[in-house]
PDB file of C-alpha atoms in Angstrom:
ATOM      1  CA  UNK A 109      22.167 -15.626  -6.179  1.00 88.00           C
ATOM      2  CA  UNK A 110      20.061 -18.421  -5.685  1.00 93.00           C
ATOM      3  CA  UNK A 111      18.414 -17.923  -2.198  1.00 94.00           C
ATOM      4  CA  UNK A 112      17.575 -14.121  -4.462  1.00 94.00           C
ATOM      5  CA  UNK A 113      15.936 -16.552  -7.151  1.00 95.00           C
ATOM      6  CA  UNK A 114      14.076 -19.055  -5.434  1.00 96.00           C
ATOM      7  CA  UNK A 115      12.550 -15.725  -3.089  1.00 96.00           C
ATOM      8  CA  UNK A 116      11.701 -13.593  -6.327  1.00 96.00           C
ATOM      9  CA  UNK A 117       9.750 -17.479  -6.963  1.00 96.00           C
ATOM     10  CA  UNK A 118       8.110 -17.578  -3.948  1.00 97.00           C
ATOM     11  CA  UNK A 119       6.999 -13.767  -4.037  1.00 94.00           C
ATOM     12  CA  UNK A 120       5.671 -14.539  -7.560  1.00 95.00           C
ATOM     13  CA  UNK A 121       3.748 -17.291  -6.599  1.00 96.00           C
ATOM     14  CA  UNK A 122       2.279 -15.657  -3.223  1.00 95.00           C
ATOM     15  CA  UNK A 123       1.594 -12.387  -5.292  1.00 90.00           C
ATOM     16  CA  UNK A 124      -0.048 -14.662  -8.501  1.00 92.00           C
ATOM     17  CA  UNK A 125      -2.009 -16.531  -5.813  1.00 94.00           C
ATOM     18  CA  UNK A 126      -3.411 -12.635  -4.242  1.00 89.00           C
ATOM     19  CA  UNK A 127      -4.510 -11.425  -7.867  1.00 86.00           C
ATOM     20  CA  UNK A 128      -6.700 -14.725  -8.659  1.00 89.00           C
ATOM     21  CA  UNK A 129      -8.115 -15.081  -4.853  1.00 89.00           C
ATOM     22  CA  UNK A 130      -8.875 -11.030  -5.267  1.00 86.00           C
ATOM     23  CA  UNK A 131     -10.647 -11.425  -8.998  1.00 85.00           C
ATOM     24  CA  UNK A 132     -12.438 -15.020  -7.898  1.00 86.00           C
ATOM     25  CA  UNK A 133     -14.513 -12.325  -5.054  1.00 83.00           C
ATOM     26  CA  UNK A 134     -14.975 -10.514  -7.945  1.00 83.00           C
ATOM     27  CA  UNK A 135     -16.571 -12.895  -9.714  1.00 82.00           C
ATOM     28  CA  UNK A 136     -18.845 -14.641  -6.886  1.00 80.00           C
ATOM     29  CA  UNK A 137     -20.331 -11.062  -5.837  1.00 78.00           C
ATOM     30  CA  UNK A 138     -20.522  -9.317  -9.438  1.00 78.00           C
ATOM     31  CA  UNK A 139     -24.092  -9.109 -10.312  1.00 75.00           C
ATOM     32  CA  UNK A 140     -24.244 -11.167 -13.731  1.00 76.00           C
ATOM     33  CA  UNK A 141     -27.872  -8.963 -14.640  1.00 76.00           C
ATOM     34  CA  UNK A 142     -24.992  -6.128 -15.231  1.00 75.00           C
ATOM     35  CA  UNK A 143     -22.333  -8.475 -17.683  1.00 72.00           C
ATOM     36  CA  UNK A 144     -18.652  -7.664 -17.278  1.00 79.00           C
ATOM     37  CA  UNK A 145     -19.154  -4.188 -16.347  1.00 82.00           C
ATOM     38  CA  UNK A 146     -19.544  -4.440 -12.444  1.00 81.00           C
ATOM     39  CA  UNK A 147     -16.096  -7.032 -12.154  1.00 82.00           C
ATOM     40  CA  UNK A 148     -14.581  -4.319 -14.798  1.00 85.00           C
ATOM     41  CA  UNK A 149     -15.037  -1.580 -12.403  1.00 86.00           C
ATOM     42  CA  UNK A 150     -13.991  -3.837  -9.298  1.00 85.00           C
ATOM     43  CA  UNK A 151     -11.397  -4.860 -11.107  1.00 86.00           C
ATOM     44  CA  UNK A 152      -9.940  -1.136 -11.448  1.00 89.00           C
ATOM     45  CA  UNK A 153     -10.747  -0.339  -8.065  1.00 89.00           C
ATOM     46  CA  UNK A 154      -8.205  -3.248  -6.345  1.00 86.00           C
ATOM     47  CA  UNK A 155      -5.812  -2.329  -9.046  1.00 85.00           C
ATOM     48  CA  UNK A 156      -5.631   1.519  -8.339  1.00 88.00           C
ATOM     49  CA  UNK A 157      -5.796   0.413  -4.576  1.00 84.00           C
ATOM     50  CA  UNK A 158      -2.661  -1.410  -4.817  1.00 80.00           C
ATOM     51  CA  UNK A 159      -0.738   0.773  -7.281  1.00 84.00           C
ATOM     52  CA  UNK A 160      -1.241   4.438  -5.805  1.00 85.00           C
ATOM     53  CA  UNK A 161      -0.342   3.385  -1.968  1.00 86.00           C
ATOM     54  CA  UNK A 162       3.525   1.918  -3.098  1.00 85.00           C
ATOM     55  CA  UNK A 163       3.880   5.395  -5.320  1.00 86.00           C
ATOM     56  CA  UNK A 164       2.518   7.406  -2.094  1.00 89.00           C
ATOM     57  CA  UNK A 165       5.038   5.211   0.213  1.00 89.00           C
ATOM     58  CA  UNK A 166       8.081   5.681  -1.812  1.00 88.00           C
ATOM     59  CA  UNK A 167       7.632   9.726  -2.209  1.00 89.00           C
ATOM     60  CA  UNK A 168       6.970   9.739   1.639  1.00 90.00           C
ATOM     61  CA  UNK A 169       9.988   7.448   2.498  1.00 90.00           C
ATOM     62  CA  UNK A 170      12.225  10.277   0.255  1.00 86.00           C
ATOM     63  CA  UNK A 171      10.396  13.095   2.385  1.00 88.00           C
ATOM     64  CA  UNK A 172      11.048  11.294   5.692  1.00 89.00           C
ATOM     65  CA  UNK A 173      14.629  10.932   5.628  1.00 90.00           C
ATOM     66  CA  UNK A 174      16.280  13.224   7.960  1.00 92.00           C
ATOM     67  CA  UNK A 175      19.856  13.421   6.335  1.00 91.00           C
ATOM     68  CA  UNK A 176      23.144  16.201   7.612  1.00 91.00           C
ATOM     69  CA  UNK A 177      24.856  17.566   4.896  1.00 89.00           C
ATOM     70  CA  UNK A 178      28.587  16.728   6.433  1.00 89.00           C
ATOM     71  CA  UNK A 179      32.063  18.241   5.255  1.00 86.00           C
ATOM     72  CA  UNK A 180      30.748  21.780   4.553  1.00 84.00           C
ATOM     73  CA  UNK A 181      31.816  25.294   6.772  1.00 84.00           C
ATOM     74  CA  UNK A 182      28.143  25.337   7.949  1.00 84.00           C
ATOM     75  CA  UNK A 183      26.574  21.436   8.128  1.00 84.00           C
ATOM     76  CA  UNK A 184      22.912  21.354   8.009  1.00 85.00           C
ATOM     77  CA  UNK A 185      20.377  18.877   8.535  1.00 86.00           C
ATOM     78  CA  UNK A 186      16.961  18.878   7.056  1.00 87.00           C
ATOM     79  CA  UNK A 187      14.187  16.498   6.018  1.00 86.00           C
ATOM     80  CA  UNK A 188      14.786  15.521   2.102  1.00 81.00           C
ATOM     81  CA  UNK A 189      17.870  16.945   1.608  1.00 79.00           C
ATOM     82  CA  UNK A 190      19.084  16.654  -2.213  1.00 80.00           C
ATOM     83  CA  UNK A 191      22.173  14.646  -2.224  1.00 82.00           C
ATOM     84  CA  UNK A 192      23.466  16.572  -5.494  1.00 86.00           C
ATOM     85  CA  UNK A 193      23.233  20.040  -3.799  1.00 84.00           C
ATOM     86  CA  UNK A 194      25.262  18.814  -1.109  1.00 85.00           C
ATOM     87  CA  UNK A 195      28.107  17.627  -2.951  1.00 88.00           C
ATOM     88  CA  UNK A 196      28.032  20.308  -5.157  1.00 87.00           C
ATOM     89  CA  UNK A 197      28.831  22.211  -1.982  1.00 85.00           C
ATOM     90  CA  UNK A 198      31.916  19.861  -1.172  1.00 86.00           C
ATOM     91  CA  UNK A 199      29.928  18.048   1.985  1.00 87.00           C
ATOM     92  CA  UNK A 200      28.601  14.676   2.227  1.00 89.00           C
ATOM     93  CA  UNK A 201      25.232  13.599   2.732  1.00 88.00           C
ATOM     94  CA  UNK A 202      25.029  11.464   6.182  1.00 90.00           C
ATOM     95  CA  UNK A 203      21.343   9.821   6.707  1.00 90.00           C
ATOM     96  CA  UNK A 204      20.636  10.404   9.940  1.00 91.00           C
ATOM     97  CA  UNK A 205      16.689   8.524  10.399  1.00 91.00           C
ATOM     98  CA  UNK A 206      15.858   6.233   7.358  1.00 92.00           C
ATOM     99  CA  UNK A 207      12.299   7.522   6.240  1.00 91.00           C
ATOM    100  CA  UNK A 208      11.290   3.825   5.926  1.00 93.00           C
ATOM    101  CA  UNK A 209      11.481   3.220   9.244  1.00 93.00           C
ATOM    102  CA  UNK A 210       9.328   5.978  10.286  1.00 92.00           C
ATOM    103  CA  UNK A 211       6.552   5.543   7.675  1.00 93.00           C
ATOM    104  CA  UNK A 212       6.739   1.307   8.733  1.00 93.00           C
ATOM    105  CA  UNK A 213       6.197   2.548  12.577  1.00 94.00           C
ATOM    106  CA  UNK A 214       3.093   5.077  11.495  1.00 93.00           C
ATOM    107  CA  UNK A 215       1.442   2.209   8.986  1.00 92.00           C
ATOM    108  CA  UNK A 216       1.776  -0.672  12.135  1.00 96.00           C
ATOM    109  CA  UNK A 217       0.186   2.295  13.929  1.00 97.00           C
ATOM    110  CA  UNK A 218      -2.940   3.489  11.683  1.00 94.00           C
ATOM    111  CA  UNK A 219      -3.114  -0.426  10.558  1.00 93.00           C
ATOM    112  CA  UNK A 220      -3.928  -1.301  14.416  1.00 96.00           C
ATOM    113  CA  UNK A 221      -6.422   1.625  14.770  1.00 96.00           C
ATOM    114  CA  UNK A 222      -7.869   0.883  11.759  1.00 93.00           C
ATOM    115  CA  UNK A 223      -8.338  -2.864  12.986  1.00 93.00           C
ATOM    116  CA  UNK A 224      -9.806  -1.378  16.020  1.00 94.00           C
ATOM    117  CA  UNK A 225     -12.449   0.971  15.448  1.00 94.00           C
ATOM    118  CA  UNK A 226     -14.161  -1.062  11.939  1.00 93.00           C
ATOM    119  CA  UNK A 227     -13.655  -4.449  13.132  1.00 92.00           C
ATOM    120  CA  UNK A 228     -17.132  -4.870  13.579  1.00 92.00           C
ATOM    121  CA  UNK A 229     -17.639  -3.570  10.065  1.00 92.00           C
ATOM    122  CA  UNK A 230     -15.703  -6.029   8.500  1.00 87.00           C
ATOM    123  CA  UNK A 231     -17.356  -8.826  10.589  1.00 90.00           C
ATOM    124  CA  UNK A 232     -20.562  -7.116   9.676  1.00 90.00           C
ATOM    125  CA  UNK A 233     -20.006  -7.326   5.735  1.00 85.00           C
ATOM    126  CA  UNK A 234     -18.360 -10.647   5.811  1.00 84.00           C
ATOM    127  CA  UNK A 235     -21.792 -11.722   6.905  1.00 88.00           C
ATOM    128  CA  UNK A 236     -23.941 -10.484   3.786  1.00 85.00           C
ATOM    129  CA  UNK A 237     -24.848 -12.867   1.324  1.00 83.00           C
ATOM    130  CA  UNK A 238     -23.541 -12.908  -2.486  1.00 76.00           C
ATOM    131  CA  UNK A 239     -27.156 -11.653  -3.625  1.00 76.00           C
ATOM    132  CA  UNK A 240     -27.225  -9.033  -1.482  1.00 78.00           C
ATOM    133  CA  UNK A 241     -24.117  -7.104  -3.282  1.00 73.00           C
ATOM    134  CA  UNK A 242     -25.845  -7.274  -6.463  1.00 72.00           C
ATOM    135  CA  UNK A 243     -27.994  -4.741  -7.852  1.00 70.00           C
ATOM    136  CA  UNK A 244     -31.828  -4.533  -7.386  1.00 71.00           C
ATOM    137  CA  UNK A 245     -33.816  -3.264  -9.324  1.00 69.00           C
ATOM    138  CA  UNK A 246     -36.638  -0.503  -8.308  1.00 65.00           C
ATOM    139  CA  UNK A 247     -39.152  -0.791 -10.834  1.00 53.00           C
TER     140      UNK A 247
END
């Protein structure tokens, strides 16, 4: 119980420590000729970015669990089974591959591409200068 405690503490802290590091970029690159309205609308953008992917992951871990429906005349195995229907039929739902393991092996996966082919990018951007992700005018 407290090893569970002293981790939830730690996560807190690391995940407290994310949110301010993420809104003080915010706040260096916002233009301040456009007021609160630029670090609103960053703002919303890291949020949404770190909200939708866990809802994504968690429906995908459900529809990547290869499970057997066990104990019945005719056993079956499917992806997403329904545990409910398979009781109801007088079987037991057996998990054969754990969906989480499959969608952790495609994210290392994509992750490494991804580091791959826009590394350059990212060394490219990290190189602007604050002014030159604020807003110019034309006139």
């Amino acid at each position: 119980y407290i090893l569970g405690l002293i981790l939830q503490m730690l996560y807190s802290t690391a995940a407290t420590m994310m949110f301010v590091t993420q809104i003080m970029f915010n706040a260096r690159v916002s233009d301040v000729k456009m007021g609160g309205t630029y670090m609103t609308l960053l703002n919303t953008l890291i949020n949404l970015s770190g909200t939708l992917p866990q809802t994504m992951s968690l429906w995908l871990v459900d529809r990547g669990t290869l499970s057997t429906c066990t104990g019945v005349p005719d056993p079956h195995t499917t992806w997403h089974m329904d545990t409910e229907s398979c009781v109801a039929e007088g079987g037991n739902r057996v998990v054969e591959v754990d969906g989480f393991y499959i969608l952790v092996s495609i994210g290392v996966v994509v992750a490494l591409i991804w580091r791959w082919k826009f590394s350059k990018v990212f060394v490219r951007l990290q190189a602007h200068s604050n002014e030159s992700w604020h807003v110019t005018s034309s006139s």
